[in-house]
mmCIF file of C-alpha atoms and ligand atoms in Angstrom:
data_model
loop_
_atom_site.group_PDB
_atom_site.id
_atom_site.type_symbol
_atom_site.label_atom_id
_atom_site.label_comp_id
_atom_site.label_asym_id
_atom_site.label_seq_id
_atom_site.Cartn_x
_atom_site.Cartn_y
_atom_site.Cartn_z
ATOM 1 C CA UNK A 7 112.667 86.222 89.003
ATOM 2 C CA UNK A 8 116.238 85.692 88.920
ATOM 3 C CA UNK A 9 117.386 82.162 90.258
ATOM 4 C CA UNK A 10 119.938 80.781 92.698
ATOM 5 C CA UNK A 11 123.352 80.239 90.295
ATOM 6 C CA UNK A 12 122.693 83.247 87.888
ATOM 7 C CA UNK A 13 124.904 86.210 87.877
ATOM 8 C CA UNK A 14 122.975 89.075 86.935
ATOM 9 C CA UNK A 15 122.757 91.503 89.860
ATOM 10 C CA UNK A 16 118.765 90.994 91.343
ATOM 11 C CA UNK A 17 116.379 93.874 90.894
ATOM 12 C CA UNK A 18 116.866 95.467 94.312
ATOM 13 C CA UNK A 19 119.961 96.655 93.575
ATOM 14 C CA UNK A 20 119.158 98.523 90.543
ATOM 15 C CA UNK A 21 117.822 101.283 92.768
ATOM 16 C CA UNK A 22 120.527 100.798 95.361
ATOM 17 C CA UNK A 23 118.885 98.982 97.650
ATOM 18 C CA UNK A 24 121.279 97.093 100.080
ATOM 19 C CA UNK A 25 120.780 93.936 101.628
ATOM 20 C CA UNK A 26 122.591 92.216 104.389
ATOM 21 C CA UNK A 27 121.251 89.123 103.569
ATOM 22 C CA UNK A 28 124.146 86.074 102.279
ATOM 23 C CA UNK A 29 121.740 86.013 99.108
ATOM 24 C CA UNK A 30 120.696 88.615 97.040
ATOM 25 C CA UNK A 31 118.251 85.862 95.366
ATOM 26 C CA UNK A 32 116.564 85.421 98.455
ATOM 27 C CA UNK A 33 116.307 89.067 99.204
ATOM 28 C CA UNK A 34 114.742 89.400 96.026
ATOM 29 C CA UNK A 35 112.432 86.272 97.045
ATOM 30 C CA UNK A 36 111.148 88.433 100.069
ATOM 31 C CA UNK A 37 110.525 91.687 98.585
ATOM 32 C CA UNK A 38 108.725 89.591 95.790
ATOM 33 C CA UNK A 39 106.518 87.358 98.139
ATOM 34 C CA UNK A 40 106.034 89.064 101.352
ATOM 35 C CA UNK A 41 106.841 92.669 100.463
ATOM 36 C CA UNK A 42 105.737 94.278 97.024
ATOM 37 C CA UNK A 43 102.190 92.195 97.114
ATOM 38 C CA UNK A 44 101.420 93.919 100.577
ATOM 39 C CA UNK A 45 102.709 97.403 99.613
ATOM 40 C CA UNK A 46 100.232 100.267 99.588
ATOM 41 C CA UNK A 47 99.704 101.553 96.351
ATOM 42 C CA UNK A 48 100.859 105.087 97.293
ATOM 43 C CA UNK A 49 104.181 103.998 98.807
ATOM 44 C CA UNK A 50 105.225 102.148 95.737
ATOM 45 C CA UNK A 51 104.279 104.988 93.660
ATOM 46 C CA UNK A 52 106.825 106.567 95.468
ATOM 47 C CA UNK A 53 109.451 104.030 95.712
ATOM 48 C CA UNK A 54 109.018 104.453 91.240
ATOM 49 C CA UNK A 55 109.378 107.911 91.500
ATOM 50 C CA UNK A 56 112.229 108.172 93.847
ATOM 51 C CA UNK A 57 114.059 105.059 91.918
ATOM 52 C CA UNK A 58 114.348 108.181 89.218
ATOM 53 C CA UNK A 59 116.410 110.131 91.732
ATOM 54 C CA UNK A 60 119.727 110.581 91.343
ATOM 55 C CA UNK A 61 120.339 109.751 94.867
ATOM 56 C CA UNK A 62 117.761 107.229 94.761
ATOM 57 C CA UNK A 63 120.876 105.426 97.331
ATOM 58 C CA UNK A 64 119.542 106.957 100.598
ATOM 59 C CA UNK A 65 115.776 105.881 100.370
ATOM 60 C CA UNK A 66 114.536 103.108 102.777
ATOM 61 C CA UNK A 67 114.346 99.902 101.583
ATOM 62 C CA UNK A 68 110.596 98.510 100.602
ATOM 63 C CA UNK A 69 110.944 95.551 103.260
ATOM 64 C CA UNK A 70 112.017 98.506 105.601
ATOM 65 C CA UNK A 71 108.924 100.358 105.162
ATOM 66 C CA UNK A 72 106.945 97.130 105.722
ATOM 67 C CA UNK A 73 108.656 96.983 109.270
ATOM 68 C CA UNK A 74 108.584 100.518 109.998
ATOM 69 C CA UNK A 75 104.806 100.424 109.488
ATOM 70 C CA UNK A 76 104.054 97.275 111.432
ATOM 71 C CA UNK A 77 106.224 98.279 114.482
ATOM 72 C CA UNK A 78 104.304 101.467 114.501
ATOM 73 C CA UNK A 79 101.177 99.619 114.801
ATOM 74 C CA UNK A 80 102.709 97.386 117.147
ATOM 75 C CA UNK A 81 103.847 99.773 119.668
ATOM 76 C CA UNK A 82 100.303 101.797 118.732
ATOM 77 C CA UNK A 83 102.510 105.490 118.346
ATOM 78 C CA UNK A 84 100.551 108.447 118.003
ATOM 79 C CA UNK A 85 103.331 111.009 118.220
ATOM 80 C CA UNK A 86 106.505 110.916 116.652
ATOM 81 C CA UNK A 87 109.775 112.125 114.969
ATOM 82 C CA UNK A 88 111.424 111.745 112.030
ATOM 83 C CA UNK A 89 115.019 113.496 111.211
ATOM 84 C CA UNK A 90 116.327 112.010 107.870
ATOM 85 C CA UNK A 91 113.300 112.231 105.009
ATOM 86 C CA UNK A 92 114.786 112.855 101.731
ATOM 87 C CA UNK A 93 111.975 111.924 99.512
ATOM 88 C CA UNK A 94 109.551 110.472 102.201
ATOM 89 C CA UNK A 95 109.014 106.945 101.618
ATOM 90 C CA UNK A 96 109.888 106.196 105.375
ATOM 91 C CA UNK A 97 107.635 108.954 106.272
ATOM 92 C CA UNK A 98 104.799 107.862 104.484
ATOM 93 C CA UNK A 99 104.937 104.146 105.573
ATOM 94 C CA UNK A 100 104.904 105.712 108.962
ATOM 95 C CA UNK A 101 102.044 108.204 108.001
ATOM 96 C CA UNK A 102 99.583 105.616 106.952
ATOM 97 C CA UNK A 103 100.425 103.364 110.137
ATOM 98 C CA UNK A 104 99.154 106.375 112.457
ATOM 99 C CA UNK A 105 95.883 107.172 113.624
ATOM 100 C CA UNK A 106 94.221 109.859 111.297
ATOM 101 C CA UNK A 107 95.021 111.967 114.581
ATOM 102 C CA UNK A 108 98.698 110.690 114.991
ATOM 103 C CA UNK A 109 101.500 113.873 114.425
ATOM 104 C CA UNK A 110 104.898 113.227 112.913
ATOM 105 C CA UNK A 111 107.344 116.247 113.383
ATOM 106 C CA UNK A 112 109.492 115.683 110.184
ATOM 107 C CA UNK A 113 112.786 116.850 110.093
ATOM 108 C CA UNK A 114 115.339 117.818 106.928
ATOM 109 C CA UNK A 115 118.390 120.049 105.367
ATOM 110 C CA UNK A 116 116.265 119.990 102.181
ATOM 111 C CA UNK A 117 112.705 120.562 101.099
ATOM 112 C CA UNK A 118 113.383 120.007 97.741
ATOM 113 C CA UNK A 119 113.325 116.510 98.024
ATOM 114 C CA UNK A 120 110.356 116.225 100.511
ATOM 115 C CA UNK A 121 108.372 117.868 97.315
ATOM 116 C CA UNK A 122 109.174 115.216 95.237
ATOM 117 C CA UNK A 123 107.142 113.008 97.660
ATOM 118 C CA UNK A 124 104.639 115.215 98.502
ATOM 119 C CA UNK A 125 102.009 115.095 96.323
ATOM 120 C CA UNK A 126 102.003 111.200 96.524
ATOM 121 C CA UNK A 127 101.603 111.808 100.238
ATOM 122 C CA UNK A 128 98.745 114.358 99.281
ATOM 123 C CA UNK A 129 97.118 112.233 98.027
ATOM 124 C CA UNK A 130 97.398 109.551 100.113
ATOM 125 C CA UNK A 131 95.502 111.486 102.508
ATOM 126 C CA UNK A 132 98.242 111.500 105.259
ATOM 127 C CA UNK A 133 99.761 114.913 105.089
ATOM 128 C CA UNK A 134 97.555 116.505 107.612
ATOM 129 C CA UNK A 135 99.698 114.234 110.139
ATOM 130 C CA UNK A 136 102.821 116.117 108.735
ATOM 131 C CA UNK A 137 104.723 118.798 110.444
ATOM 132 C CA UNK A 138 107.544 119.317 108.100
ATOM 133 C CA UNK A 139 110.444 121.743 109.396
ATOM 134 C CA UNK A 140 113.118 122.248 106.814
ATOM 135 C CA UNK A 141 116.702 122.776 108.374
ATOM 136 C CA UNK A 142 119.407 121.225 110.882
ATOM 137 C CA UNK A 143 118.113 119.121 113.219
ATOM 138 C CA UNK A 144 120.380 119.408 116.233
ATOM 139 C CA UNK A 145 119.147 123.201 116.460
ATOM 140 C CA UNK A 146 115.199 122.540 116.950
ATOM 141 C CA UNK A 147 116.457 119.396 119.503
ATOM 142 C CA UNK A 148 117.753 121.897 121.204
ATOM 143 C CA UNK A 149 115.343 123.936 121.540
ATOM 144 C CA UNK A 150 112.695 120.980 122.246
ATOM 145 C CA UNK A 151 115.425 119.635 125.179
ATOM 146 C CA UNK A 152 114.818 123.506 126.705
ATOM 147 C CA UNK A 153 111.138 123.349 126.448
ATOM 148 C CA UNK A 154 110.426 120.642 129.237
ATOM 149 C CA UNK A 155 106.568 120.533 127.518
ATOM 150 C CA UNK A 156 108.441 117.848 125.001
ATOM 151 C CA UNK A 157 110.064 115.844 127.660
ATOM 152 C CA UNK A 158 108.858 112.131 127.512
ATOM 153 C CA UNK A 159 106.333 113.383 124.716
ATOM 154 C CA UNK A 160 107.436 110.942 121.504
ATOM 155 C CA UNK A 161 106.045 107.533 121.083
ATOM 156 C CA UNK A 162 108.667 106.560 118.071
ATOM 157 C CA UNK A 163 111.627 108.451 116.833
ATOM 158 C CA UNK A 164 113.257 107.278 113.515
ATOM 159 C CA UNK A 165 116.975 108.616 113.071
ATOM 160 C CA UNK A 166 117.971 108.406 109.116
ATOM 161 C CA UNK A 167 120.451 111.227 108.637
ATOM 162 C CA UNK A 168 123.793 112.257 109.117
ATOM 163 C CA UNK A 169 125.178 109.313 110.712
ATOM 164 C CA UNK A 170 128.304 111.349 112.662
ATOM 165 C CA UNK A 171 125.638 113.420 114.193
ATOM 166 C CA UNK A 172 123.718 110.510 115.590
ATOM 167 C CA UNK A 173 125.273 110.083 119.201
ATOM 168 C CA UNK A 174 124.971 114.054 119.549
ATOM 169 C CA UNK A 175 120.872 113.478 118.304
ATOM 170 C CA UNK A 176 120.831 110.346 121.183
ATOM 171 C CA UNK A 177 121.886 112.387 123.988
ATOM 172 C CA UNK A 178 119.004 114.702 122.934
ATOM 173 C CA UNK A 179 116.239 111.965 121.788
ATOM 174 C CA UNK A 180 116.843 110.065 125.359
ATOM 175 C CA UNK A 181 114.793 112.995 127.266
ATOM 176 C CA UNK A 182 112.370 113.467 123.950
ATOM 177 C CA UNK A 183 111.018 110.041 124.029
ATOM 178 C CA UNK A 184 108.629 108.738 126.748
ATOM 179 C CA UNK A 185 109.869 105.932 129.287
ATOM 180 C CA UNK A 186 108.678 102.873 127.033
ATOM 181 C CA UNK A 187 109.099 104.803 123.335
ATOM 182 C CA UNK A 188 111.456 103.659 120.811
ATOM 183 C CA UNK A 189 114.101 105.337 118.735
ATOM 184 C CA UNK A 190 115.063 103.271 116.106
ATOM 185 C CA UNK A 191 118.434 104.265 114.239
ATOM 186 C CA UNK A 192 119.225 103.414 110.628
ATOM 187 C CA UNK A 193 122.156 102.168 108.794
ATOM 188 C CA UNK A 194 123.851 100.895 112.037
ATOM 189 C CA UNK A 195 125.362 98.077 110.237
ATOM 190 C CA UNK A 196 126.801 100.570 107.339
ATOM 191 C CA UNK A 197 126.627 98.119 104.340
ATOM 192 C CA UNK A 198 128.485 95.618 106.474
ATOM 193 C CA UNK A 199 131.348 97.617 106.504
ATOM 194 C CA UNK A 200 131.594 97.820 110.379
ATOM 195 C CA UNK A 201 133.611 94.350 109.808
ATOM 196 C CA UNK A 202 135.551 95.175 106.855
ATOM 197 C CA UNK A 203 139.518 94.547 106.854
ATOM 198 C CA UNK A 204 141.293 97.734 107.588
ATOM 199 C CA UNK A 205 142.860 97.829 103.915
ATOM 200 C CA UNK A 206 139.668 96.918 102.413
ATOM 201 C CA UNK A 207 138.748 99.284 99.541
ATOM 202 C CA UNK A 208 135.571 100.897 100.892
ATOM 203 C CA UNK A 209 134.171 104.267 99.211
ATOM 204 C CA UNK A 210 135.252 107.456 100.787
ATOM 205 C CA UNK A 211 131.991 107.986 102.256
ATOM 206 C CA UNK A 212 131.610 104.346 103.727
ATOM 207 C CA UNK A 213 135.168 104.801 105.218
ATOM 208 C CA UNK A 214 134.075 108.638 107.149
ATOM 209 C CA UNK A 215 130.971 107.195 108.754
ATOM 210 C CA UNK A 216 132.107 103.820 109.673
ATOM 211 C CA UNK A 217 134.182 105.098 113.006
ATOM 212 C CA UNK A 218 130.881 107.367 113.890
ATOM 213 C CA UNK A 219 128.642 104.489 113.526
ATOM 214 C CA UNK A 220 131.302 102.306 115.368
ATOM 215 C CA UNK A 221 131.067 104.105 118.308
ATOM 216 C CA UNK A 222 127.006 104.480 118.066
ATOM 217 C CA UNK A 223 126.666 101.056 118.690
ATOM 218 C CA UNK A 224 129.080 100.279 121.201
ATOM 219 C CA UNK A 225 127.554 103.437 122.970
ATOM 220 C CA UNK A 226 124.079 101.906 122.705
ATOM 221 C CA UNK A 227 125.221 98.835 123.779
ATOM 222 C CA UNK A 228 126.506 100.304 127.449
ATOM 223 C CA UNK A 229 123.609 102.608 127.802
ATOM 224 C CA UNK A 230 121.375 101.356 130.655
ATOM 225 C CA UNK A 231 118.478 103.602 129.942
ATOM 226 C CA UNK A 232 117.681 101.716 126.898
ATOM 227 C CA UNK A 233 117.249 98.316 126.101
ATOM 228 C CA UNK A 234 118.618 97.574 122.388
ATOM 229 C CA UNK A 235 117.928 95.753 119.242
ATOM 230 C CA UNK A 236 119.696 95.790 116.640
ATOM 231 C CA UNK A 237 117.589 94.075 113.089
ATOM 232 C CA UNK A 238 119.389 93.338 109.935
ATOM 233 C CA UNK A 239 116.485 94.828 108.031
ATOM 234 C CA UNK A 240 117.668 96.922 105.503
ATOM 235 C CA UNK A 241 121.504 98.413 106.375
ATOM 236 C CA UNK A 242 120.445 97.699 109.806
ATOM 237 C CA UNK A 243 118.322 99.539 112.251
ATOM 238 C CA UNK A 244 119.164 99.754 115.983
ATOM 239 C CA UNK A 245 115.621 99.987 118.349
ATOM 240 C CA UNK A 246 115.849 101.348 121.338
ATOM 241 C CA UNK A 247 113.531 101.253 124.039
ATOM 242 C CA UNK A 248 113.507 103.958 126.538
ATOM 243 C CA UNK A 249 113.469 102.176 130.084
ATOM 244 C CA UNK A 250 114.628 105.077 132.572
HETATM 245 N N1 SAM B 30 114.321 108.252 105.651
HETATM 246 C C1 SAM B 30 114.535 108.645 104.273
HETATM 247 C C2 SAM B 30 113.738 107.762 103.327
HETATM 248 O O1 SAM B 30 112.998 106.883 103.768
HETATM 249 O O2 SAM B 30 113.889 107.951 102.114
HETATM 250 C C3 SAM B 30 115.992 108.657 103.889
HETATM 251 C C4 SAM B 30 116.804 109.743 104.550
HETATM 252 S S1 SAM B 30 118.351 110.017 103.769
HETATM 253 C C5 SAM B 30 119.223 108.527 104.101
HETATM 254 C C6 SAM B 30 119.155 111.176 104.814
HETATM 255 C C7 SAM B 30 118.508 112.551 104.859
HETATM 256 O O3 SAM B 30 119.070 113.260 105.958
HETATM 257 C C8 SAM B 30 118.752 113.410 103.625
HETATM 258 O O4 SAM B 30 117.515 113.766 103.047
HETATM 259 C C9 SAM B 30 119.482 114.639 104.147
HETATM 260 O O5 SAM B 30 119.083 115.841 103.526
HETATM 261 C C10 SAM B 30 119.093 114.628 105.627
HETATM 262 N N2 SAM B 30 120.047 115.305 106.528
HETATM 263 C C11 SAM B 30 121.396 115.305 106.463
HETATM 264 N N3 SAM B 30 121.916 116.035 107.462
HETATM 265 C C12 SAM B 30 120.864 116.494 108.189
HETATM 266 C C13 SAM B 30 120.744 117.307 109.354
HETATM 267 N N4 SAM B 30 121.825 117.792 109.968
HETATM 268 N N5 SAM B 30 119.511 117.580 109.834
HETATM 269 C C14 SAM B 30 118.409 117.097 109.208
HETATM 270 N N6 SAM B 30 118.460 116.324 108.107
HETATM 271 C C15 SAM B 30 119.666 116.037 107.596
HETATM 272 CA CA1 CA B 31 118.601 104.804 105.932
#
């Protein structure tokens, strides 16, 4: 384990992982005590596969998963969302935390990447709570917002995708999830950027979201039909829980 003083970059960030936390060394410390001891072998076969990913950038973080999983437990959700999957390492930490009757309605722009995960999650013996629907997701919340059948019907909704889309998914999600669910929203601290100088050299994506992301939080902040939390696990996740 690297120690406090050395320079090399710790191990988390070989595979992108970001951290919020003052010191990389004791981010490492965490993952290395608390987190990758505790990890179920299936989602750290996954977390090795998808570290071979190109974009290996957008999967949650290891610590994430550990939280995702024990809020889901917490809260004891049976039904719930996902938009955002990528390669499914979120999905699968929430997968294994569900009852062996508990449904997850999956949502992505790409299937290709979902396969990559798949078999892991095969094999895991999980994928029968898996409703995977490849495509747009503001379509199919549509559609779900029309059908008043899914009204108050989600226990947990986790929002990990396009981050300008997210206010248009929350006006949606509020009638979706049941008075006393939680929608949790990812990357609302956007790699600390939110309190970056304005001429501070940020990549182009970083820059595009920032303002959308921005504006989610000061929009969750004034919304009285949720109460808020916002964690600095991971790039920051946002819970909400319904109240009206
Ligand atoms: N939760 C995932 C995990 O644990 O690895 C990471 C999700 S990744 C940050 C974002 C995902 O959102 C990508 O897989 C991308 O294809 C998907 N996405 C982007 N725009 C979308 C849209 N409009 N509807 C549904 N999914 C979308
Ligand atoms: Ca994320």
């Amino acid at each position: 384990m690297t120690t406090i003083g050395e320079t090399q970059p710790a191990k988390h960030q070989e595979v992108g992982h970001k951290s919020l936390l003052q010191s990389d060394v004791l981010y490492q410390y965490i993952l290395e005590t608390s987190v990758y001891p505790r990890e179920p072998q299936p989602m750290k076969e996954l977390r090795e596969v998808t570290a071979k990913h190109p974009w290996n950038l957008m999967t949650t973080s290891a610590d994430e998963g550990q939280f995702l999983n024990m809020l889901l437990k917490l809260i004891n959700a049976k039904n719930t969302m996902e938009i955002g999957v990528y390669t499914g390492y979120s999905l699968l930490s929430t997968a294994l935390a569900l009852p062996d009757d508990g449904k997850i309605l999956a949502l992505d722009i790409n299937r290709e990447n979902y396969e990559i995960g798949l078999p892991i999650i095969e094999k895991a013996g999980v994928a029968h709570k898996i409703d995977f629907r490849e495509g747009p997701a503001l379509p199919l919340l549509d559609q779900m917002v029309d059908d008043v059948n899914f009204h108050g019907s989600f226990d947990f909704i986790f929002v990990d995708a396009d981050k300008d889309n997210y206010l248009n998914y929350h006006k949606r999600l509020i009638n979706l999830v049941k008075i006393g669910g939680v929608i949790g929203y990812d990357n609302t601290l956007w790699n600390g950027s939110l309190v970056a100088p304005p001429d501070a050299p940020l990549r182009k994506y970083v820059r595009y979201y920032r303002d959308f992301v921005l504006e989610l939080n000061k929009a969750l902040a004034a919304d009285s039909r949720v109460e808020i939390c916002q964690l600095p696990v991971g790039d920051g996740i946002t819970l909400c829980r319904r109240v009206c």
